[in-house]
PDB file of C-alpha atoms in Angstrom:
ATOM      1  CA  MET A   1       0.551   0.134   0.154  1.00  0.00           C
ATOM      2  CA  ASN A   2       1.981   3.650  -1.238  1.00  0.00           C
ATOM      3  CA  LYS A   3       1.605   6.707   1.187  1.00  0.00           C
ATOM      4  CA  GLU A   4      -1.465   7.802   0.435  1.00  0.00           C
ATOM      5  CA  ALA A   5      -3.657   4.453   0.290  1.00  0.00           C
ATOM      6  CA  LEU A   6      -2.164   4.514   3.892  1.00  0.00           C
ATOM      7  CA  ARG A   7      -2.640   8.420   5.016  1.00  0.00           C
ATOM      8  CA  GLU A   8      -6.710   8.184   3.734  1.00  0.00           C
ATOM      9  CA  ARG A   9      -7.110   4.573   6.054  1.00  0.00           C
ATOM     10  CA  VAL A  10      -6.323   5.800   8.328  1.00  0.00           C
ATOM     11  CA  TRP A  11      -8.484   9.039   7.972  1.00  0.00           C
ATOM     12  CA  ASP A  12     -11.522   7.452   7.776  1.00  0.00           C
ATOM     13  CA  GLU A  13     -10.500   4.570  10.441  1.00  0.00           C
ATOM     14  CA  LEU A  14     -10.302   7.873  13.169  1.00  0.00           C
ATOM     15  CA  ASP A  15     -13.227   9.307  12.024  1.00  0.00           C
ATOM     16  CA  GLU A  16     -14.996   6.647  11.269  1.00  0.00           C
ATOM     17  CA  SER A  17     -14.928   5.111  14.563  1.00  0.00           C
ATOM     18  CA  GLY A  18     -15.124   8.014  16.579  1.00  0.00           C
ATOM     19  CA  GLU A  19     -11.841   8.207  17.643  1.00  0.00           C
ATOM     20  CA  ALA A  20     -11.400  11.429  15.542  1.00  0.00           C
ATOM     21  CA  ARG A  21     -10.799  14.570  17.824  1.00  0.00           C
ATOM     22  CA  PHE A  22     -11.802  18.904  17.084  1.00  0.00           C
ATOM     23  CA  PRO A  23     -10.193  19.630  14.593  1.00  0.00           C
ATOM     24  CA  PHE A  24     -13.190  17.972  11.306  1.00  0.00           C
ATOM     25  CA  PRO A  25     -12.595  16.249   9.445  1.00  0.00           C
ATOM     26  CA  PRO A  26      -8.994  14.306  10.555  1.00  0.00           C
ATOM     27  CA  HIS A  27      -7.831  14.926   6.609  1.00  0.00           C
ATOM     28  CA  GLY A  28      -5.693  16.662   5.667  1.00  0.00           C
ATOM     29  CA  ARG A  29      -3.684  17.007   8.239  1.00  0.00           C
ATOM     30  CA  ILE A  30      -2.051  16.009  11.261  1.00  0.00           C
ATOM     31  CA  PRO A  31      -5.317  13.778  13.290  1.00  0.00           C
ATOM     32  CA  ASN A  32      -6.217  14.591  16.957  1.00  0.00           C
ATOM     33  CA  PHE A  33      -6.690  11.549  17.859  1.00  0.00           C
ATOM     34  CA  ALA A  34      -8.895  10.323  22.100  1.00  0.00           C
ATOM     35  CA  GLY A  35      -5.962  10.004  24.002  1.00  0.00           C
ATOM     36  CA  ALA A  36      -3.278  13.165  22.573  1.00  0.00           C
ATOM     37  CA  ASP A  37      -2.874  13.705  27.024  1.00  0.00           C
ATOM     38  CA  ALA A  38      -2.833   9.958  27.668  1.00  0.00           C
ATOM     39  CA  ALA A  39      -0.591   9.665  25.116  1.00  0.00           C
ATOM     40  CA  ALA A  40       1.772  12.933  25.798  1.00  0.00           C
ATOM     41  CA  GLU A  41       2.419  11.660  29.358  1.00  0.00           C
ATOM     42  CA  ARG A  42       3.236   8.751  28.740  1.00  0.00           C
ATOM     43  CA  LEU A  43       6.664  10.557  26.197  1.00  0.00           C
ATOM     44  CA  ALA A  44       6.984  11.823  30.046  1.00  0.00           C
ATOM     45  CA  GLU A  45       8.474   8.566  31.418  1.00  0.00           C
ATOM     46  CA  THR A  46      10.180   8.449  28.854  1.00  0.00           C
ATOM     47  CA  GLN A  47      14.448   9.047  29.585  1.00  0.00           C
ATOM     48  CA  ALA A  48      13.980  11.098  26.676  1.00  0.00           C
ATOM     49  CA  TRP A  49      11.924  13.509  27.409  1.00  0.00           C
ATOM     50  CA  THR A  50      13.112  13.798  31.353  1.00  0.00           C
ATOM     51  CA  SER A  51      16.750  14.479  29.840  1.00  0.00           C
ATOM     52  CA  ALA A  52      15.620  17.037  27.359  1.00  0.00           C
ATOM     53  CA  ASP A  53      15.665  20.286  28.029  1.00  0.00           C
ATOM     54  CA  THR A  54      15.452  22.188  25.157  1.00  0.00           C
ATOM     55  CA  VAL A  55      12.059  20.040  22.457  1.00  0.00           C
ATOM     56  CA  LYS A  56      10.868  21.358  19.463  1.00  0.00           C
ATOM     57  CA  ALA A  57       7.309  20.082  18.227  1.00  0.00           C
ATOM     58  CA  ASN A  58       4.875  20.137  15.556  1.00  0.00           C
ATOM     59  CA  PRO A  59       2.346  22.736  15.783  1.00  0.00           C
ATOM     60  CA  ASP A  60      -0.500  20.524  15.345  1.00  0.00           C
ATOM     61  CA  ALA A  61      -3.271  20.083  17.157  1.00  0.00           C
ATOM     62  CA  PRO A  62      -3.035  16.266  19.189  1.00  0.00           C
ATOM     63  CA  GLN A  63       0.506  16.719  20.424  1.00  0.00           C
ATOM     64  CA  LEU A  64      -0.388  20.563  22.105  1.00  0.00           C
ATOM     65  CA  PRO A  65      -0.149  18.043  25.179  1.00  0.00           C
ATOM     66  CA  VAL A  66       3.181  17.600  24.537  1.00  0.00           C
ATOM     67  CA  ARG A  67       3.878  21.216  24.305  1.00  0.00           C
ATOM     68  CA  ARG A  68       1.549  22.577  26.818  1.00  0.00           C
ATOM     69  CA  ARG A  69       3.631  19.450  29.498  1.00  0.00           C
ATOM     70  CA  ALA A  70       7.188  20.946  28.511  1.00  0.00           C
ATOM     71  CA  LEU A  71       6.921  24.638  29.677  1.00  0.00           C
ATOM     72  CA  ARG A  72       5.586  23.096  32.819  1.00  0.00           C
ATOM     73  CA  GLU A  73       8.415  21.384  33.501  1.00  0.00           C
ATOM     74  CA  GLY A  74      10.174  24.042  32.348  1.00  0.00           C
ATOM     75  CA  LYS A  75      12.043  23.177  28.989  1.00  0.00           C
ATOM     76  CA  THR A  76      12.209  25.877  26.311  1.00  0.00           C
ATOM     77  CA  VAL A  77       9.965  24.239  23.131  1.00  0.00           C
ATOM     78  CA  TYR A  78      10.873  24.954  19.341  1.00  0.00           C
ATOM     79  CA  MET A  79       8.145  24.997  17.014  1.00  0.00           C
ATOM     80  CA  ALA A  80       8.820  26.014  13.244  1.00  0.00           C
ATOM     81  CA  VAL A  81       7.368  28.976  11.641  1.00  0.00           C
ATOM     82  CA  PRO A  82       4.082  27.977   9.091  1.00  0.00           C
ATOM     83  CA  ARG A  83       5.885  26.643   5.939  1.00  0.00           C
ATOM     84  CA  LEU A  84       9.403  27.827   6.829  1.00  0.00           C
ATOM     85  CA  ARG A  85       8.335  30.513   5.765  1.00  0.00           C
ATOM     86  CA  ASP A  86       9.638  33.841   7.425  1.00  0.00           C
ATOM     87  CA  GLU A  87      13.958  34.945   7.860  1.00  0.00           C
ATOM     88  CA  LYS A  88      13.784  34.246  10.973  1.00  0.00           C
ATOM     89  CA  PRO A  89      11.996  30.293  10.671  1.00  0.00           C
ATOM     90  CA  PHE A  90      11.541  29.292  14.143  1.00  0.00           C
ATOM     91  CA  TYR A  91       9.846  30.698  17.662  1.00  0.00           C
ATOM     92  CA  GLU A  92      10.732  30.309  20.542  1.00  0.00           C
ATOM     93  CA  LEU A  93       9.405  29.944  23.627  1.00  0.00           C
ATOM     94  CA  ASP A  94      10.661  30.513  26.351  1.00  0.00           C
ATOM     95  CA  PRO A  95       9.025  28.539  30.085  1.00  0.00           C
ATOM     96  CA  VAL A  96      10.815  31.859  31.750  1.00  0.00           C
ATOM     97  CA  GLU A  97       9.428  34.051  30.606  1.00  0.00           C
ATOM     98  CA  ILE A  98       5.623  33.191  30.602  1.00  0.00           C
ATOM     99  CA  PRO A  99       3.693  33.717  32.960  1.00  0.00           C
ATOM    100  CA  PRO A 100       2.500  29.682  34.702  1.00  0.00           C
ATOM    101  CA  ASP A 101      -0.666  30.384  34.103  1.00  0.00           C
ATOM    102  CA  GLU A 102      -0.657  31.487  30.471  1.00  0.00           C
ATOM    103  CA  TYR A 103       1.215  27.999  30.279  1.00  0.00           C
ATOM    104  CA  ASP A 104      -2.309  26.597  28.721  1.00  0.00           C
ATOM    105  CA  SER A 105      -2.237  29.904  26.082  1.00  0.00           C
ATOM    106  CA  ALA A 106       2.145  29.688  24.846  1.00  0.00           C
ATOM    107  CA  PRO A 107       1.888  26.919  22.686  1.00  0.00           C
ATOM    108  CA  THR A 108      -1.367  27.520  20.797  1.00  0.00           C
ATOM    109  CA  VAL A 109      -1.537  28.413  16.926  1.00  0.00           C
ATOM    110  CA  SER A 110      -3.962  31.145  17.961  1.00  0.00           C
ATOM    111  CA  HIS A 111      -1.415  32.162  20.149  1.00  0.00           C
ATOM    112  CA  VAL A 112       2.067  31.294  20.066  1.00  0.00           C
ATOM    113  CA  GLU A 113       3.572  35.296  18.463  1.00  0.00           C
ATOM    114  CA  GLU A 114       1.852  36.434  21.621  1.00  0.00           C
ATOM    115  CA  TYR A 115       4.112  34.683  23.403  1.00  0.00           C
ATOM    116  CA  ALA A 116       7.297  33.571  20.743  1.00  0.00           C
ATOM    117  CA  ARG A 117      10.065  35.541  20.428  1.00  0.00           C
ATOM    118  CA  GLN A 118      11.046  34.217  16.542  1.00  0.00           C
ATOM    119  CA  VAL A 119      14.877  33.014  15.807  1.00  0.00           C
ATOM    120  CA  GLY A 120      17.095  32.171  12.965  1.00  0.00           C
ATOM    121  CA  PRO A 121      18.541  28.612  13.936  1.00  0.00           C
ATOM    122  CA  ASP A 122      22.197  31.047  14.475  1.00  0.00           C
ATOM    123  CA  GLU A 123      20.558  32.070  17.529  1.00  0.00           C
ATOM    124  CA  MET A 124      18.961  28.388  19.386  1.00  0.00           C
ATOM    125  CA  ASP A 125      19.706  25.792  21.799  1.00  0.00           C
ATOM    126  CA  PRO A 126      20.709  22.725  20.040  1.00  0.00           C
ATOM    127  CA  VAL A 127      17.046  20.305  20.964  1.00  0.00           C
ATOM    128  CA  ASP A 128      17.523  17.590  22.852  1.00  0.00           C
ATOM    129  CA  LEU A 129      14.742  16.361  21.268  1.00  0.00           C
ATOM    130  CA  ILE A 130      11.835  16.073  18.426  1.00  0.00           C
ATOM    131  CA  VAL A 131       8.739  14.641  18.924  1.00  0.00           C
ATOM    132  CA  SER A 132       6.931  15.044  15.487  1.00  0.00           C
ATOM    133  CA  GLY A 133       3.185  14.587  14.372  1.00  0.00           C
ATOM    134  CA  SER A 134       2.026  11.525  12.228  1.00  0.00           C
ATOM    135  CA  VAL A 135      -0.800  10.923   9.491  1.00  0.00           C
ATOM    136  CA  ALA A 136       0.331   7.196  10.301  1.00  0.00           C
ATOM    137  CA  VAL A 137       4.335   5.249  11.079  1.00  0.00           C
ATOM    138  CA  THR A 138       5.425   1.594  11.760  1.00  0.00           C
ATOM    139  CA  ALA A 139       6.917  -0.285  14.577  1.00  0.00           C
ATOM    140  CA  ALA A 140       9.948   0.396  12.942  1.00  0.00           C
ATOM    141  CA  GLY A 141       9.676   3.875  12.918  1.00  0.00           C
ATOM    142  CA  ALA A 142       8.814   5.011   9.631  1.00  0.00           C
ATOM    143  CA  ARG A 143       6.322   7.662   9.283  1.00  0.00           C
ATOM    144  CA  ILE A 144       3.879   8.699   6.954  1.00  0.00           C
ATOM    145  CA  GLY A 145       2.722  12.824   7.541  1.00  0.00           C
ATOM    146  CA  LYS A 146       0.347  14.517   6.125  1.00  0.00           C
ATOM    147  CA  GLY A 147       2.656  14.893   2.347  1.00  0.00           C
ATOM    148  CA  GLU A 148       4.006  18.199   2.507  1.00  0.00           C
ATOM    149  CA  GLY A 149       7.346  17.798   3.671  1.00  0.00           C
ATOM    150  CA  TYR A 150       7.791  20.850   5.399  1.00  0.00           C
ATOM    151  CA  SER A 151       9.069  17.649   9.190  1.00  0.00           C
ATOM    152  CA  ASP A 152      11.855  16.343   7.558  1.00  0.00           C
ATOM    153  CA  LEU A 153      12.919  19.676   6.111  1.00  0.00           C
ATOM    154  CA  GLU A 154      13.216  21.627   8.815  1.00  0.00           C
ATOM    155  CA  PHE A 155      14.906  18.517  10.441  1.00  0.00           C
ATOM    156  CA  THR A 156      18.044  19.336   8.045  1.00  0.00           C
ATOM    157  CA  VAL A 157      18.116  22.823   8.619  1.00  0.00           C
ATOM    158  CA  LEU A 158      18.605  21.967  11.635  1.00  0.00           C
ATOM    159  CA  ARG A 159      21.569  19.275  11.035  1.00  0.00           C
ATOM    160  CA  GLU A 160      22.567  21.628   8.787  1.00  0.00           C
ATOM    161  CA  PHE A 161      23.633  23.741  11.533  1.00  0.00           C
ATOM    162  CA  GLY A 162      24.353  21.682  14.359  1.00  0.00           C
ATOM    163  CA  LEU A 163      21.539  22.209  16.441  1.00  0.00           C
ATOM    164  CA  VAL A 164      20.507  18.295  15.928  1.00  0.00           C
ATOM    165  CA  ASP A 165      22.324  15.191  14.873  1.00  0.00           C
ATOM    166  CA  ASP A 166      22.211  11.250  15.493  1.00  0.00           C
ATOM    167  CA  GLY A 167      21.582  10.997  18.705  1.00  0.00           C
ATOM    168  CA  THR A 168      18.733  13.459  18.892  1.00  0.00           C
ATOM    169  CA  VAL A 169      15.822  11.617  19.826  1.00  0.00           C
ATOM    170  CA  THR A 170      12.457  11.877  17.657  1.00  0.00           C
ATOM    171  CA  ALA A 171      10.069  10.991  18.891  1.00  0.00           C
ATOM    172  CA  THR A 172       6.150  10.483  17.988  1.00  0.00           C
ATOM    173  CA  THR A 173       2.060  10.476  19.502  1.00  0.00           C
ATOM    174  CA  VAL A 174      -0.065   8.810  18.038  1.00  0.00           C
ATOM    175  CA  HIS A 175      -3.276   6.945  18.004  1.00  0.00           C
ATOM    176  CA  GLU A 176      -3.131   3.109  18.497  1.00  0.00           C
ATOM    177  CA  ARG A 177      -5.165   2.873  15.164  1.00  0.00           C
ATOM    178  CA  GLN A 178      -2.017   5.407  13.533  1.00  0.00           C
ATOM    179  CA  VAL A 179       0.321   2.967  14.757  1.00  0.00           C
ATOM    180  CA  VAL A 180       0.162   0.332  11.353  1.00  0.00           C
ATOM    181  CA  GLU A 181       1.518  -3.606   9.932  1.00  0.00           C
ATOM    182  CA  GLU A 182       2.545  -2.434   6.255  1.00  0.00           C
ATOM    183  CA  SER A 183       5.955  -1.788   5.244  1.00  0.00           C
ATOM    184  CA  VAL A 184       5.794   2.522   4.234  1.00  0.00           C
ATOM    185  CA  PRO A 185       8.700   3.116   1.473  1.00  0.00           C
ATOM    186  CA  VAL A 186      11.137   5.104   3.080  1.00  0.00           C
ATOM    187  CA  VAL A 187      14.249   7.603   1.093  1.00  0.00           C
ATOM    188  CA  ALA A 188      16.693   9.886   2.668  1.00  0.00           C
ATOM    189  CA  HIS A 189      15.134  12.239   3.534  1.00  0.00           C
ATOM    190  CA  ASP A 190      12.576  10.981   5.850  1.00  0.00           C
ATOM    191  CA  VAL A 191      12.859  11.419   9.995  1.00  0.00           C
ATOM    192  CA  PRO A 192      12.644   8.479  11.645  1.00  0.00           C
ATOM    193  CA  MET A 193      10.889   7.908  15.155  1.00  0.00           C
ATOM    194  CA  ASP A 194      12.740   6.269  18.342  1.00  0.00           C
ATOM    195  CA  LEU A 195       9.897   6.058  19.915  1.00  0.00           C
ATOM    196  CA  VAL A 196       6.313   5.424  18.837  1.00  0.00           C
ATOM    197  CA  VAL A 197       4.043   6.694  21.825  1.00  0.00           C
ATOM    198  CA  THR A 198       0.105   5.719  21.954  1.00  0.00           C
ATOM    199  CA  PRO A 199      -1.900   6.010  25.025  1.00  0.00           C
ATOM    200  CA  ASP A 200      -1.829   2.874  25.552  1.00  0.00           C
ATOM    201  CA  ARG A 201       2.353   2.113  24.789  1.00  0.00           C
ATOM    202  CA  ILE A 202       5.575   2.616  23.686  1.00  0.00           C
ATOM    203  CA  VAL A 203       7.754   1.176  21.155  1.00  0.00           C
ATOM    204  CA  GLU A 204      11.284   1.834  20.925  1.00  0.00           C
ATOM    205  CA  THR A 205      12.065   1.001  17.017  1.00  0.00           C
ATOM    206  CA  ASN A 206      15.874   1.290  17.643  1.00  0.00           C
ATOM    207  CA  ALA A 207      16.908   2.739  13.477  1.00  0.00           C
ATOM    208  CA  PRO A 208      19.832   1.778  11.831  1.00  0.00           C
ATOM    209  CA  GLU A 209      22.888   3.619  11.820  1.00  0.00           C
ATOM    210  CA  PRO A 210      22.807   7.061   9.672  1.00  0.00           C
ATOM    211  CA  ARG A 211      22.819   6.658   5.081  1.00  0.00           C
ATOM    212  CA  ASP A 212      24.014   8.861   2.700  1.00  0.00           C
ATOM    213  CA  SER A 213      21.797  10.818   0.478  1.00  0.00           C
ATOM    214  CA  SER A 214      21.824   7.988  -2.000  1.00  0.00           C
ATOM    215  CA  GLY A 215      16.954   9.323  -2.711  1.00  0.00           C
ATOM    216  CA  ALA A 216      17.230   5.196  -3.552  1.00  0.00           C
ATOM    217  CA  GLU A 217      13.872   3.659  -0.846  1.00  0.00           C
ATOM    218  CA  ARG A 218      14.774   1.190   1.767  1.00  0.00           C
ATOM    219  CA  ASP A 219      12.839  -0.810   4.511  1.00  0.00           C
ATOM    220  CA  GLU A 220      14.992  -0.123   6.609  1.00  0.00           C
ATOM    221  CA  GLN A 221      15.951   3.868   8.047  1.00  0.00           C
ATOM    222  CA  SER A 222      18.206   6.031   9.896  1.00  0.00           C
ATOM    223  CA  LYS A 223      18.572   9.876   9.834  1.00  0.00           C
ATOM    224  CA  PRO A 224      19.294  11.864   6.933  1.00  0.00           C
ATOM    225  CA  VAL A 225      22.262  13.954   7.033  1.00  0.00           C
ATOM    226  CA  ARG A 226      21.774  16.141   4.351  1.00  0.00           C
ATOM    227  CA  ILE A 227      19.312  18.242   2.419  1.00  0.00           C
ATOM    228  CA  ALA A 228      17.516  16.697   0.248  1.00  0.00           C
ATOM    229  CA  TRP A 229      18.130  19.777  -2.592  1.00  0.00           C
ATOM    230  CA  ASP A 230      17.504  17.924  -5.541  1.00  0.00           C
ATOM    231  CA  GLU A 231      14.900  17.427  -4.108  1.00  0.00           C
ATOM    232  CA  LEU A 232      13.337  20.723  -3.590  1.00  0.00           C
ATOM    233  CA  ASP A 233      10.899  22.801  -6.278  1.00  0.00           C
ATOM    234  CA  ALA A 234      12.022  26.063  -7.743  1.00  0.00           C
ATOM    235  CA  GLU A 235       8.682  27.463  -5.477  1.00  0.00           C
ATOM    236  CA  GLN A 236       9.297  26.001  -2.108  1.00  0.00           C
ATOM    237  CA  PHE A 237      12.898  27.256  -2.824  1.00  0.00           C
ATOM    238  CA  ALA A 238      12.121  31.058  -3.240  1.00  0.00           C
ATOM    239  CA  GLU A 239       9.775  30.352  -0.207  1.00  0.00           C
ATOM    240  CA  ILE A 240      11.834  30.173   2.888  1.00  0.00           C
ATOM    241  CA  PRO A 241      14.815  32.206   3.493  1.00  0.00           C
ATOM    242  CA  ILE A 242      16.742  29.945   5.421  1.00  0.00           C
ATOM    243  CA  LEU A 243      16.690  27.449   2.760  1.00  0.00           C
ATOM    244  CA  ARG A 244      18.333  30.404   0.267  1.00  0.00           C
ATOM    245  CA  GLN A 245      20.579  30.730   3.552  1.00  0.00           C
ATOM    246  CA  LEU A 246      21.950  27.747   2.643  1.00  0.00           C
ATOM    247  CA  ASP A 247      22.898  27.497  -0.399  1.00  0.00           C
ATOM    248  CA  GLY A 248      24.859  30.679  -0.519  1.00  0.00           C
ATOM    249  CA  GLU A 249      22.159  32.817  -2.824  1.00  0.00           C
ATOM    250  CA  ASP A 250      21.500  34.837   0.815  1.00  0.00           C
TER     251      ASP A 250
END
């Protein structure tokens, strides 16, 4: 089954089972799900979480409990500016700078700009833990997003600046229905998940060592080492200033 067919199946299953949560419909997005709070609590049981001072998390609804918990525990939270569209393409939420009674509001998409400092990678601290949203994921850590590729691109941009490396733990919080048994072909720019966390369990995937950037599809996966420049279209390159900076044009 190809990636798009898996996306549609998972979206349909969450919708038809009643396990999807606002925003509706779950289709076309990182779907929110019943038990997102419990998945965040289970993630917080891991050593990767307890030892992290900085957490980069996606801005979607199912990972909002993760972002809120990170602030409550004194962790700096980074979120990407949508589509990396600005010269400073990340939001930095510093819990020291935010009133504790506003931790719930600060990491929401509708309010993040009121609380965050917008930063470029050269102003960021190294990232200890990355939490990604998924549409589907395998127990081996192969992740399927909504198909736009920004999560993977954010990882490689941060890697170009030395802010993440092979040891940076990657995790996703999902509903059990999003953990699929089918083999998911992966390519060099896909970022694997080290931890797959549901409301009921934690799966340690044991992703393999880094691979080259040949772009060939593989059944196993390791963290990408560079931006896949040949896979970027002209429009994407033009709309993301940090790519032009890395390419030496700015």
